């Protein structure tokens, strides 16, 4: 069933949630490009509707990575990301390139930033280890289920990665995400989200649920300071005009978190703030954002 390795282009159906949509798969230089197709132009590949069968096909294929257009939707992105993770092949969101990347502006200062990231993350994990253990105990005591919450986010150059957080909601809360958020146009944040546990609400107020992201920093998937790491349900709703922002290395804290967290919720506006940050990036600015983060966290600024 090594379908992907036998053909350069094929079409497949979207997962059963939307039978009217089709995809075009194009194989270029050991990269598989997945785009939305308006009509069925070649025979369907029903085997690829299953995550496990898709993973089997990817495993047998010589491709090195998969690129996915945001237009295919959240469900399809998650399906492919999960299948790619099973066979250790990276999945990327296909995003337009951008010149104003901090990494390109000054490589020496950028690597200094990354050295600070890794060193500080390792030190913080050692120092606050007892606190993290205590929070883990509270989560297990309050609600049955895993201590950590993992979710696909968009990282540097569109690479998909699983962000780590302390679980602040009831188990299985993701299944009810769109039911709770409805047709909310801006950021999918709900002040009185019924899925959040009492302990989770307290942790969210002081951003304690984000401490496990220090592990993402050690993995090289995040920085201490950078733009917000978009979830798939937010990334697919970005307008093409600001999708270039998805090239950025995301951060645990950033300019939006310390300035507009409580009132700036329009997706494109948040991205424009991040694009300005990227265009004027400096180590001094990152240090200033870190200093601003401390009082914001202690006061529970815009958190819910």
Coordinates of C-alpha atoms in Angstrom, one line a residue:
X1 CA 0.0 0.0 0.0
X2 CA 3.0 2.3 -0.6
X3 CA 0.8 4.7 -2.6
X4 CA 2.7 7.8 -1.8
X5 CA 6.0 6.4 -3.1
X6 CA 4.5 5.1 -6.3
X7 CA 2.9 8.3 -7.7
X8 CA 4.0 11.9 -8.0
X9 CA 0.4 13.2 -7.9
X10 CA -2.9 11.8 -6.6
X11 CA -6.2 13.0 -5.1
X12 CA -7.8 11.8 -1.9
X13 CA -11.0 12.5 0.0
X14 CA -11.0 14.6 3.1
X15 CA -11.8 12.7 6.3
X16 CA -15.4 11.6 6.7
X17 CA -16.4 14.9 8.3
X18 CA -16.4 16.5 4.9
X19 CA -16.9 14.2 2.0
X20 CA -17.3 17.0 -0.5
X21 CA -13.7 18.1 -0.4
X22 CA -10.7 16.6 -2.1
X23 CA -6.9 17.0 -1.9
X24 CA -4.1 17.0 -4.4
X25 CA -0.9 15.3 -3.3
X26 CA 2.3 16.3 -5.1
X27 CA 5.7 14.7 -4.5
X28 CA 8.7 17.0 -5.1
X29 CA 12.3 16.4 -4.1
X30 CA 11.2 13.9 -1.3
X31 CA 8.7 16.4 0.0
X32 CA 5.0 15.7 -0.1
X33 CA 2.8 18.8 -0.7
X34 CA -0.8 18.5 0.2
X35 CA -3.2 21.1 -1.2
X36 CA -7.0 21.5 -1.5
X37 CA -8.5 20.5 -4.8
X38 CA -11.9 21.8 -6.0
X39 CA -12.8 18.5 -7.7
X40 CA -11.8 14.9 -7.9
X41 CA -9.4 14.6 -10.8
X42 CA -7.8 11.2 -10.1
X43 CA -8.9 8.0 -8.4
X44 CA -9.6 8.3 -4.7
X45 CA -7.2 6.8 -2.1
X46 CA -9.7 5.7 0.6
X47 CA -6.9 3.9 2.6
X48 CA -5.5 7.3 3.4
X49 CA -8.6 8.3 5.4
X50 CA -7.3 6.2 8.3
X51 CA -4.6 7.6 10.4
X52 CA -2.9 4.2 10.9
X53 CA -3.0 3.3 7.2
X54 CA -1.8 6.8 6.3
X55 CA 1.1 6.3 8.7
X56 CA 1.9 3.0 7.1
X57 CA 2.0 4.7 3.6
X58 CA 4.2 7.4 4.9
X59 CA 6.6 4.9 6.6
X60 CA 7.1 3.1 3.3
X61 CA 7.5 6.3 1.3
X62 CA 10.9 7.8 0.7
X63 CA 9.6 11.3 1.5
X64 CA 11.4 13.2 4.2
X65 CA 8.7 15.7 5.2
X66 CA 5.1 16.7 4.6
X67 CA 3.9 20.2 3.8
X68 CA 0.2 21.0 4.4
X69 CA -1.7 24.0 3.2
X70 CA -3.8 25.7 5.9
X71 CA -6.8 25.6 3.6
X72 CA -7.4 21.9 4.1
X73 CA -8.8 22.6 7.6
X74 CA -8.1 21.8 11.2
X75 CA -9.3 18.2 11.2
X76 CA -7.2 17.2 8.2
X77 CA -4.1 19.0 9.6
X78 CA -4.4 17.1 12.8
X79 CA -4.9 13.8 11.0
X80 CA -1.7 14.2 8.9
X81 CA 0.3 15.6 11.9
X82 CA -0.6 12.6 14.0
X83 CA 0.3 10.2 11.2
X84 CA 3.6 11.9 10.5
X85 CA 4.4 11.8 14.3
X86 CA 3.9 8.0 14.3
X87 CA 6.6 7.6 11.7
X88 CA 8.9 10.4 12.9
X89 CA 8.6 12.5 9.7
X90 CA 8.1 16.2 10.3
X91 CA 4.9 18.0 9.2
X92 CA 5.0 21.6 8.2
X93 CA 2.3 24.2 7.5
X94 CA 3.0 25.7 4.0
X95 CA 3.5 29.4 4.7
X96 CA 4.9 32.3 2.6
X97 CA 8.5 33.2 3.3
X98 CA 9.5 36.4 5.1
X99 CA 12.7 38.5 5.1
X100 CA 12.1 40.1 8.5
X101 CA 13.1 37.0 10.6
X102 CA 15.3 37.7 13.7
X103 CA 17.4 34.7 12.8
X104 CA 18.3 36.3 9.5
X105 CA 18.9 39.8 10.8
X106 CA 21.8 39.0 13.1
X107 CA 22.9 35.3 13.4
X108 CA 25.4 35.9 16.2
X109 CA 22.8 37.6 18.4
X110 CA 20.2 35.0 17.5
X111 CA 22.5 32.2 18.6
X112 CA 23.2 34.1 21.8
X113 CA 19.4 34.3 22.4
X114 CA 19.1 30.5 21.8
X115 CA 22.0 29.8 24.3
X116 CA 20.2 31.9 26.9
X117 CA 16.9 30.1 26.1
X118 CA 18.4 26.6 26.7
X119 CA 20.5 27.6 29.7
X120 CA 17.6 29.5 31.4
X121 CA 15.1 26.8 30.7
X122 CA 17.3 24.1 32.2
X123 CA 18.0 26.2 35.3
X124 CA 14.3 27.1 35.8
X125 CA 13.2 23.4 35.5
X126 CA 15.7 22.6 38.3
X127 CA 14.7 25.5 40.5
X128 CA 10.9 25.2 40.1
X129 CA 10.9 21.4 39.9
X130 CA 9.2 21.0 43.4
X131 CA 6.5 23.5 42.4
X132 CA 5.8 21.5 39.2
X133 CA 5.5 18.3 41.2
X134 CA 3.1 20.0 43.6
X135 CA 1.0 21.3 40.7
X136 CA 1.0 17.8 39.2
X137 CA -0.4 16.4 42.5
X138 CA -3.1 19.1 42.6
X139 CA -4.2 18.3 39.1
X140 CA -4.5 14.5 39.8
X141 CA -6.3 15.2 43.0
X142 CA -8.8 17.6 41.4
X143 CA -9.7 15.7 38.2
X144 CA -9.1 12.2 36.8
X145 CA -6.9 12.1 33.7
X146 CA -3.3 13.0 32.6
X147 CA -1.3 15.7 34.3
X148 CA -0.1 17.2 31.0
X149 CA -2.0 18.5 28.0
X150 CA -0.5 18.2 24.6
X151 CA -1.7 20.0 21.5
X152 CA -0.5 20.6 18.0
X153 CA 0.9 24.2 17.5
X154 CA 2.7 25.9 14.6
X155 CA 6.4 26.5 15.2
X156 CA 9.4 27.9 13.3
X157 CA 9.0 27.9 9.5
X158 CA 5.5 26.4 9.9
X159 CA 6.8 23.2 11.5
X160 CA 4.1 21.5 13.6
X161 CA 5.0 20.5 17.2
X162 CA 3.2 19.4 20.3
X163 CA 3.1 22.0 23.0
X164 CA 3.1 20.9 26.6
X165 CA 1.0 22.4 29.3
X166 CA -0.4 21.4 32.7
X167 CA -4.0 20.2 32.1
X168 CA -6.4 22.8 33.2
X169 CA -9.6 21.3 31.8
X170 CA -11.6 18.2 32.2
X171 CA -10.4 15.1 30.3
X172 CA -11.5 15.2 26.7
X173 CA -12.2 18.9 26.7
X174 CA -10.8 19.3 23.1
X175 CA -13.8 17.3 21.8
X176 CA -16.1 20.2 22.8
X177 CA -13.8 23.1 21.7
X178 CA -15.9 24.3 18.8
X179 CA -19.1 23.7 20.7
X180 CA -18.0 26.1 23.5
X181 CA -16.4 28.6 21.2
X182 CA -19.1 28.5 18.6
X183 CA -18.5 30.9 15.7
X184 CA -16.2 33.2 17.7
X185 CA -14.3 35.3 15.1
X186 CA -11.2 36.3 17.1
X187 CA -9.0 34.3 19.4
X188 CA -10.6 31.2 20.8
X189 CA -10.5 32.3 24.4
X190 CA -13.6 32.1 26.7
X191 CA -13.6 33.9 30.0
X192 CA -16.1 31.5 31.6
X193 CA -15.2 28.3 29.8
X194 CA -17.2 25.5 31.5
X195 CA -14.5 22.9 30.7
X196 CA -11.9 24.5 33.0
X197 CA -11.5 22.9 36.5
X198 CA -11.2 25.1 39.7
X199 CA -7.5 24.3 40.0
X200 CA -7.1 24.9 36.3
X201 CA -8.7 28.3 36.6
X202 CA -6.3 29.3 39.4
X203 CA -3.3 28.0 37.4
X204 CA -4.4 29.9 34.3
X205 CA -4.7 33.2 36.2
X206 CA -1.0 33.1 37.1
X207 CA 0.1 31.3 33.9
X208 CA 1.3 28.3 36.0
X209 CA -0.1 25.9 33.3
X210 CA 2.5 27.1 30.9
X211 CA 5.5 26.0 33.0
X212 CA 5.9 22.7 31.0
X213 CA 6.7 24.8 27.9
X214 CA 10.2 25.0 29.3
X215 CA 10.5 21.5 28.0
X216 CA 9.5 22.7 24.5
X217 CA 12.3 25.4 24.9
X218 CA 14.9 22.7 25.7
X219 CA 13.7 20.7 22.6
X220 CA 14.3 23.8 20.4
X221 CA 10.6 24.1 19.5
X222 CA 10.1 27.4 21.4
X223 CA 11.9 30.3 22.9
X224 CA 11.4 32.2 26.2
X225 CA 10.3 35.2 24.2
X226 CA 8.6 35.2 20.8
X227 CA 5.2 35.4 19.1
X228 CA 2.3 33.4 20.3
X229 CA 2.3 29.7 19.2
X230 CA -0.9 29.3 17.2
X231 CA -3.1 26.3 17.6
X232 CA -4.4 24.7 14.4
X233 CA -7.9 26.1 14.9
X234 CA -6.4 29.6 15.0
X235 CA -3.8 29.1 12.3
X236 CA -6.4 28.0 9.7
X237 CA -8.4 31.2 10.2
X238 CA -5.5 33.6 9.6
X239 CA -5.8 35.7 6.4
X240 CA -3.2 35.1 3.7
X241 CA -1.9 38.7 4.3
X242 CA -0.5 37.7 7.7
X243 CA 0.4 34.0 7.3
X244 CA 4.0 34.9 6.9
X245 CA 4.1 35.4 10.6
X246 CA 3.9 31.6 11.0
X247 CA 7.6 31.5 10.1
X248 CA 8.5 32.8 13.6
X249 CA 9.9 30.7 16.4
X250 CA 7.2 31.0 19.1
X251 CA 7.8 32.0 22.7
X252 CA 6.4 31.3 26.1
X253 CA 5.9 35.1 26.5
X254 CA 5.9 37.8 24.0
X255 CA 4.8 41.3 23.1
X256 CA 1.1 40.4 22.8
X257 CA 1.1 38.7 26.2
X258 CA 2.5 41.8 28.0
X259 CA 0.6 44.5 26.1
X260 CA -2.6 43.3 24.5
X261 CA -3.6 40.0 26.1
X262 CA -6.8 41.3 27.7
X263 CA -8.2 43.4 24.9
X264 CA -6.5 42.6 21.6
X265 CA -8.2 39.4 20.3
X266 CA -8.5 40.0 16.6
X267 CA -6.3 37.3 14.9
X268 CA -4.9 39.5 12.2
X269 CA -4.2 42.4 14.6
X270 CA -2.3 40.1 16.9
X271 CA -0.2 38.9 14.0
X272 CA 0.5 42.4 12.9
X273 CA 1.8 43.2 16.4
X274 CA 4.1 40.1 16.1
X275 CA 5.3 41.1 12.7
X276 CA 6.3 44.5 14.0
X277 CA 8.2 42.7 16.8
X278 CA 10.0 40.5 14.3
X279 CA 10.9 43.4 12.1
X280 CA 12.5 45.4 15.0
X281 CA 13.8 42.4 17.0
X282 CA 16.7 42.8 19.4
X283 CA 18.1 41.2 22.5
X284 CA 17.3 44.3 24.5
X285 CA 13.7 44.1 23.5
X286 CA 13.5 40.5 24.5
X287 CA 15.0 41.3 27.9
X288 CA 12.5 44.1 28.3
X289 CA 9.6 41.8 27.5
X290 CA 10.9 39.3 30.1
X291 CA 11.0 42.0 32.7
X292 CA 7.5 43.1 31.8
X293 CA 6.2 39.5 32.1
X294 CA 6.9 39.2 35.8
X295 CA 4.4 41.8 37.1
X296 CA 1.9 40.8 34.5
X297 CA 2.0 37.1 35.6
X298 CA 1.8 38.1 39.3
X299 CA -1.2 40.3 38.7
X300 CA -3.0 37.7 36.5
X301 CA -3.1 40.3 33.6
X302 CA -5.6 39.2 30.9
X303 CA -5.5 35.6 31.9
X304 CA -8.4 33.2 31.8

